[in-house]
Coordinates of C-alpha atoms and ligand atoms in Angstrom, one line a residue:
X1 CA 3.7 18.6 -21.5
X2 CA 4.9 15.1 -21.6
X3 CA 4.6 12.7 -18.6
X4 CA 7.3 10.3 -17.6
X5 CA 6.8 6.7 -16.5
X6 CA 7.3 7.1 -12.8
X7 CA 8.3 3.9 -10.9
X8 CA 8.5 5.6 -7.5
X9 CA 7.7 3.4 -4.5
X10 CA 5.8 6.3 -2.9
X11 CA 4.6 9.0 -3.2
X12 CA 3.9 7.2 -6.4
X13 CA 2.3 8.0 -9.8
X14 CA -1.4 9.0 -9.9
X15 CA -3.7 8.3 -12.8
X16 CA -3.3 11.0 -15.3
X17 CA -7.1 11.2 -15.7
X18 CA -7.4 12.0 -12.0
X19 CA -4.8 14.7 -12.2
X20 CA -6.6 16.3 -15.2
X21 CA -10.0 16.2 -13.4
X22 CA -8.4 17.8 -10.3
X23 CA -6.8 20.4 -12.6
X24 CA -10.1 21.2 -14.3
X25 CA -11.9 21.7 -11.0
X26 CA -9.0 23.3 -9.1
X27 CA -10.3 26.8 -8.7
X28 CA -14.0 26.1 -9.0
X29 CA -15.3 22.8 -7.7
X30 CA -18.6 21.9 -9.6
X31 CA -19.9 25.5 -9.7
X32 CA -19.2 26.1 -6.0
X33 CA -16.9 29.0 -6.8
X34 CA -14.3 27.5 -4.5
X35 CA -11.4 25.1 -4.6
X36 CA -11.8 22.0 -2.5
X37 CA -8.8 23.2 -0.6
X38 CA -10.7 26.3 0.5
X39 CA -13.9 24.5 1.7
X40 CA -14.9 24.1 5.3
X41 CA -14.7 20.4 6.1
X42 CA -18.1 20.7 7.7
X43 CA -19.8 22.5 4.8
X44 CA -22.3 20.6 2.6
X45 CA -19.9 20.6 -0.4
X46 CA -17.0 18.9 1.3
X47 CA -19.3 16.5 3.2
X48 CA -20.7 15.3 -0.1
X49 CA -17.1 14.7 -1.3
X50 CA -16.3 12.8 1.9
X51 CA -19.4 10.7 1.8
X52 CA -19.0 9.7 -1.8
X53 CA -15.4 8.7 -1.3
X54 CA -16.3 6.5 1.6
X55 CA -19.2 4.9 -0.3
X56 CA -17.0 4.3 -3.3
X57 CA -14.2 2.6 -1.3
X58 CA -16.8 0.5 0.5
X59 CA -18.3 -0.6 -2.8
X60 CA -14.8 -1.3 -4.4
X61 CA -13.6 -3.4 -1.4
X62 CA -16.9 -4.9 -0.3
X63 CA -16.6 -3.5 3.2
X64 CA -19.4 -4.8 5.4
X65 CA -21.5 -2.5 7.5
X66 CA -20.0 -3.6 10.8
X67 CA -16.7 -2.1 9.7
X68 CA -15.8 1.6 10.1
X69 CA -13.8 3.3 7.4
X70 CA -11.6 6.1 8.8
X71 CA -9.8 8.8 6.9
X72 CA -6.9 9.7 9.2
X73 CA -3.5 11.4 9.1
X74 CA 0.0 10.5 10.3
X75 CA 0.7 7.7 7.7
X76 CA 1.0 4.0 8.2
X77 CA 3.8 4.7 10.7
X78 CA 1.3 6.3 13.1
X79 CA -0.7 3.1 12.8
X80 CA 2.3 1.2 14.0
X81 CA 1.5 2.8 17.4
X82 CA -2.3 3.3 17.0
X83 CA -2.9 -0.4 16.4
X84 CA -1.4 -1.6 19.7
X85 CA -2.9 1.4 21.6
X86 CA -6.4 0.5 20.4
X87 CA -6.3 -3.3 20.3
X88 CA -3.8 -4.5 22.9
X89 CA -6.0 -4.0 26.0
X90 CA -7.7 -7.4 25.8
X91 CA -4.6 -9.3 26.8
X92 CA -1.6 -7.0 26.5
X93 CA -0.1 -9.5 24.0
X94 CA 0.1 -9.6 20.2
X95 CA 1.8 -11.7 17.6
X96 CA 3.8 -10.2 14.7
X97 CA 5.1 -11.7 11.5
X98 CA 8.5 -10.4 10.6
X99 CA 8.9 -10.5 6.8
X100 CA 10.7 -7.4 5.8
X101 CA 11.6 -3.8 6.6
X102 CA 8.1 -2.5 7.3
X103 CA 7.1 -5.3 9.6
X104 CA 10.4 -4.7 11.5
X105 CA 9.4 -1.1 12.1
X106 CA 5.8 -2.1 13.1
X107 CA 7.3 -4.6 15.6
X108 CA 9.7 -2.0 17.1
X109 CA 6.9 0.4 17.7
X110 CA 4.5 -2.1 19.1
X111 CA 7.0 -3.3 21.7
X112 CA 6.7 0.1 23.4
X113 CA 3.1 -0.8 24.3
X114 CA 2.9 -4.4 25.3
X115 CA 4.2 -8.0 25.1
X116 CA 5.0 -8.6 21.4
X117 CA 5.9 -12.1 20.1
X118 CA 7.6 -12.5 16.8
X119 CA 6.0 -15.8 15.7
X120 CA 7.3 -15.7 12.1
X121 CA 10.7 -14.4 11.2
X122 CA 11.8 -14.8 7.6
X123 CA 15.2 -13.0 7.8
X124 CA 18.0 -15.2 6.4
X125 CA 21.5 -13.8 6.2
X126 CA 20.2 -10.3 6.5
X127 CA 17.7 -10.7 3.7
X128 CA 13.9 -11.2 3.3
X129 CA 12.9 -13.3 0.3
X130 CA 10.0 -15.5 1.4
X131 CA 6.8 -15.9 3.4
X132 CA 5.8 -18.9 5.6
X133 CA 3.6 -21.5 4.1
X134 CA -0.1 -21.2 5.0
X135 CA 0.3 -23.9 7.7
X136 CA 3.8 -23.0 8.9
X137 CA 3.0 -20.8 11.9
X138 CA 1.2 -20.9 15.2
X139 CA -0.9 -18.2 16.8
X140 CA -0.9 -17.6 20.5
X141 CA -4.5 -18.1 21.6
X142 CA -4.3 -15.2 24.0
X143 CA -3.0 -12.8 21.5
X144 CA -5.2 -9.7 21.2
X145 CA -4.3 -9.7 17.5
X146 CA -1.9 -10.9 14.8
X147 CA -0.1 -8.3 12.7
X148 CA 1.4 -8.9 9.3
X149 CA 2.5 -6.9 6.2
X150 CA 0.8 -8.5 3.1
X151 CA 3.2 -6.7 0.8
X152 CA 6.8 -5.7 1.9
X153 CA 7.3 -2.7 -0.3
X154 CA 11.1 -2.6 0.0
X155 CA 11.9 -6.3 -0.5
X156 CA 9.1 -7.0 -3.0
X157 CA 7.7 -9.9 -1.0
X158 CA 3.9 -10.4 -1.0
X159 CA 1.7 -13.0 0.7
X160 CA -0.2 -15.0 -1.9
X161 CA -2.8 -15.9 0.7
X162 CA -4.5 -14.4 3.8
X163 CA -3.3 -16.2 6.9
X164 CA -6.0 -18.3 8.6
X165 CA -5.7 -17.6 12.3
X166 CA -9.1 -18.6 13.8
X167 CA -10.8 -16.2 16.1
X168 CA -7.9 -13.9 16.8
X169 CA -8.3 -10.6 14.8
X170 CA -5.9 -10.3 11.9
X171 CA -4.3 -6.8 11.4
X172 CA -2.7 -6.0 8.0
X173 CA -0.5 -3.1 6.9
X174 CA -1.8 -2.9 3.3
X175 CA 0.0 0.3 2.4
X176 CA 1.5 -0.9 -0.8
X177 CA -1.1 -3.5 -1.9
X178 CA -4.5 -2.1 -1.0
X179 CA -6.9 -1.9 -4.0
X180 CA -4.5 -3.9 -6.2
X181 CA -6.8 -7.0 -6.2
X182 CA -10.0 -8.1 -4.5
X183 CA -9.8 -9.2 -0.9
X184 CA -12.3 -10.6 1.6
X185 CA -12.4 -7.8 4.2
X186 CA -14.3 -10.1 6.7
X187 CA -11.0 -12.1 7.1
X188 CA -9.5 -9.0 8.8
X189 CA -10.0 -7.3 12.1
X190 CA -8.3 -4.2 10.9
X191 CA -6.6 -3.0 7.6
X192 CA -4.6 0.2 7.4
X193 CA -2.7 1.9 4.6
X194 CA -0.9 5.1 3.9
X195 CA -2.4 6.7 0.8
X196 CA 0.6 7.6 -1.2
X197 CA 1.1 4.3 -3.0
X198 CA -2.2 3.1 -4.3
X199 CA -4.9 5.5 -2.9
X200 CA -3.9 9.1 -3.5
X201 CA -1.5 11.7 -2.3
X202 CA 0.5 11.6 0.9
X203 CA -1.2 13.0 4.0
X204 CA -4.1 10.6 4.2
X205 CA -4.2 7.2 6.0
X206 CA -7.0 4.8 5.5
X207 CA -8.1 2.5 8.4
X208 CA -10.8 -0.1 8.0
X209 CA -11.7 -1.5 11.4
X210 CA -14.3 -4.0 12.7
X211 CA -16.5 -1.9 15.0
X212 CA -16.4 -4.3 18.0
X213 CA -12.6 -3.9 18.2
X214 CA -12.8 -0.2 19.0
X215 CA -13.6 1.6 22.2
X216 CA -11.1 0.1 24.6
X217 CA -7.8 2.0 24.1
X218 CA -4.9 1.8 26.4
X219 CA -4.7 4.6 29.1
X220 CA -3.1 7.7 27.7
X221 CA -4.0 7.0 24.0
X222 CA -4.3 10.4 22.4
X223 CA -7.8 11.2 21.2
X224 CA -6.5 11.7 17.7
X225 CA -5.3 8.0 17.7
X226 CA -8.5 6.6 19.3
X227 CA -10.5 4.8 16.6
X228 CA -13.8 5.1 18.5
X229 CA -13.4 8.8 18.9
X230 CA -12.5 9.3 15.2
X231 CA -15.4 7.0 14.1
X232 CA -17.8 9.0 16.3
X233 CA -16.6 12.2 14.7
X234 CA -16.8 10.9 11.1
X235 CA -13.0 11.1 10.9
X236 CA -13.3 14.8 11.7
X237 CA -12.2 15.0 15.3
X238 CA -9.9 17.7 13.9
X239 CA -9.6 19.2 10.4
X240 CA -9.0 16.2 8.1
X241 CA -6.7 16.3 5.1
X242 CA -9.5 17.5 2.9
X243 CA -7.7 17.8 -0.5
X244 CA -6.0 14.3 -0.1
X245 CA -9.4 12.9 0.8
X246 CA -11.0 14.5 -2.3
X247 CA -8.2 13.1 -4.6
X248 CA -8.6 9.7 -3.1
X249 CA -12.3 9.9 -4.0
X250 CA -11.3 10.7 -7.6
X251 CA -9.0 7.6 -7.6
X252 CA -11.9 5.4 -6.3
X253 CA -14.1 6.7 -9.1
X254 CA -11.4 6.0 -11.6
X255 CA -11.0 2.4 -10.2
X256 CA -14.7 1.9 -10.6
X257 CA -14.5 3.0 -14.2
X258 CA -11.6 0.6 -14.8
X259 CA -13.7 -2.4 -13.8
X260 CA -13.2 -2.3 -10.0
X261 CA -10.6 -4.5 -8.2
X262 CA -11.3 -7.5 -10.5
X263 CA -10.4 -5.4 -13.5
X264 CA -7.3 -4.0 -11.7
X265 CA -6.2 -7.4 -10.6
X266 CA -6.1 -8.7 -14.2
X267 CA -4.1 -5.7 -15.4
X268 CA -1.7 -5.9 -12.3
X269 CA -1.2 -9.7 -12.8
X270 CA -0.3 -9.1 -16.5
X271 CA 2.1 -6.3 -15.7
X272 CA 3.9 -8.2 -12.9
X273 CA 4.1 -11.5 -14.9
X274 CA 5.6 -9.8 -17.9
X275 CA 8.2 -8.0 -15.9
X276 CA 9.2 -11.1 -13.9
X277 CA 9.3 -13.2 -17.1
X278 CA 11.7 -10.6 -18.7
X279 CA 13.9 -10.8 -15.6
X280 CA 13.9 -14.6 -15.4
X281 CA 14.5 -15.0 -19.1
X282 CA 17.7 -13.2 -18.9
X283 CA 21.0 -14.0 -17.3
X284 CA 21.7 -10.3 -16.9
X285 CA 18.9 -9.4 -14.5
X286 CA 17.9 -11.2 -11.3
X287 CA 15.2 -11.1 -8.6
X288 CA 15.9 -12.9 -5.3
X289 CA 12.4 -13.4 -4.1
X290 CA 10.8 -16.9 -3.9
X291 CA 8.6 -17.3 -7.0
X292 CA 5.4 -17.9 -5.1
X293 CA 5.5 -14.7 -3.1
X294 CA 6.8 -12.1 -5.6
X295 CA 5.1 -8.8 -5.3
X296 CA 2.7 -7.6 -7.9
X297 CA 3.4 -4.0 -6.9
X298 CA 7.1 -3.7 -6.2
X299 CA 9.6 -5.5 -8.3
X300 CA 13.3 -5.3 -7.2
X301 CA 15.9 -6.5 -9.5
X302 CA 19.7 -6.5 -9.8
X303 CA 22.1 -6.2 -12.8
X304 CA 24.7 -8.9 -13.2
X305 CA 27.3 -6.2 -12.8
X306 CA 26.4 -3.6 -10.2
X307 CA 29.0 -1.3 -11.7
X308 CA 26.5 -0.8 -14.5
X309 CA 23.8 0.5 -12.1
X310 CA 24.6 4.1 -12.7
X311 CA 24.6 3.8 -16.5
X312 CA 21.3 1.8 -16.4
X313 CA 19.6 4.5 -14.3
X314 CA 20.9 7.3 -16.5
X315 CA 19.9 5.7 -19.8
X316 CA 16.5 4.7 -18.3
X317 CA 15.9 8.3 -17.2
X318 CA 16.8 9.6 -20.7
X319 CA 14.2 7.2 -22.0
X320 CA 11.5 8.6 -19.6
X321 CA 11.7 5.7 -17.2
X322 CA 12.3 7.4 -13.8
X323 CA 12.8 6.6 -10.1
X324 CA 14.0 3.0 -10.7
X325 CA 16.8 3.1 -8.1
X326 CA 16.3 0.4 -5.5
X327 CA 16.0 1.1 -1.8
X328 CA 19.3 1.8 -0.2
X329 CA 19.0 -1.2 2.1
X330 CA 18.5 -3.7 -0.8
X331 CA 20.5 -2.0 -3.7
X332 CA 20.0 -2.6 -7.4
X333 CA 16.7 -1.4 -9.0
X334 CA 13.1 -1.4 -8.0
X335 CA 10.2 -0.9 -10.3
X336 CA 7.0 0.0 -8.4
X337 CA 4.1 -0.8 -10.7
X338 CA 1.0 0.3 -8.7
X339 CA -2.5 0.6 -10.2
X340 CA -1.7 4.0 -11.8
X341 CA 1.3 2.5 -13.8
X342 CA -0.1 1.8 -17.3
X343 CA 0.7 -1.4 -19.0
X344 CA 2.6 0.5 -21.7
X345 CA 4.9 1.8 -18.9
X346 CA 5.9 -1.8 -18.1
X347 CA 6.3 -2.9 -21.7
X348 CA 8.5 0.2 -22.3
X349 CA 10.6 -0.7 -19.3
X350 CA 10.9 -4.3 -20.5
X351 CA 12.0 -3.2 -24.0
X352 CA 14.5 -0.8 -22.5
X353 CA 15.9 -3.6 -20.3
X354 CA 16.3 -6.0 -23.2
X355 CA 18.1 -3.4 -25.3
X356 CA 20.4 -2.4 -22.4
X357 CA 21.3 -6.1 -22.0
X358 CA 21.7 -6.7 -25.7
X359 CA 24.1 -3.8 -26.1
X360 CA 26.4 -5.4 -23.5
X361 CA 26.2 -9.0 -24.6
Ligands
PLP401 C1 5.2 3.2 2.8 C2 4.9 2.2 3.8 C3 4.8 2.5 5.1 C4 5.1 3.9 5.7 O1 4.1 4.7 5.3 P1 4.1 6.2 5.9 O2 2.8 6.7 5.4 O3 5.2 6.9 5.3 O4 4.1 6.2 7.4 C5 4.5 1.5 6.0 N1 4.2 0.2 5.6 C6 4.3 -0.1 4.3 C7 4.0 -1.5 3.9 C8 4.7 0.8 3.3 O5 4.7 0.5 2.1

């Protein structure tokens, strides 16, 4: 069997080693005689898997003890509602940064629950290609929280810094950048991420929340969405997505073997710099994003002549480089190069791009 280089934005490629380990223990997990899929979530086998996954992600990200790590369901899109439901009650107001397609969706959902101010809006002529400078925004002092999207997956726009907003809790949708580099968790009140980009398979949603922010949800918040209830139940208020949780745990172990997030950050920086350099060095390919906020994870690019898009995708596919079509709202191409994309995948793509251009010069 030969594996392709899969540039999908999500669900995205998983490390091959992780898939092989899962395959090896698929029908009999460590002598238990059961697949992880068949285990009671309250049995000692699965509890040991769940606890190890939490311990490993805490270690990788340096999560302090006064933060809860929740393994939930419903994707980042459910968190667009769960965040205001759990955090808005203090003042009923929150500030949102509007930097791309995912923050737009987060804003639309939050507006159903309270008084939402869009304090940063980077849309210019229908496009998002930049972030504000570190001093170019104000925070309402009575905001219950400030929400932003550190990496806009569709536009390929990534904050190169963590916004400093004083005492107001900072909430981040890290779906497409979590675990790609070290971060200081203490700068955040809450971090959430759908798993299917950099954590594991779809179906699992990670929430890291400072414990003092829980426990005061809006009236009518479903128990499934109540962080305090989920924390009290060890993320098992109902049956959790056990197999996705297990696979995430294997990914965390793989990351630790790869040198943790410092090690990943070095590799990710090299991959992104090489691909952007190849784009910038040519007059055939282009990326519209401001240089200081180009994403390490999602690299959109266009061809000089969009009539060649179909041919590019076809030939790339024939060369084993798959899922490079850009999001329908942006067009062109997008190479998602999450942790699981090996460096050889990126160099193979760059070589292919150069050859495709050369053949047309
Ligand atoms: C993929 C993505 C989402 C949506 O995630 P779901 O798990 O499908 O709800 C939200 N925000 C960002 C930044 C994403 O990349």
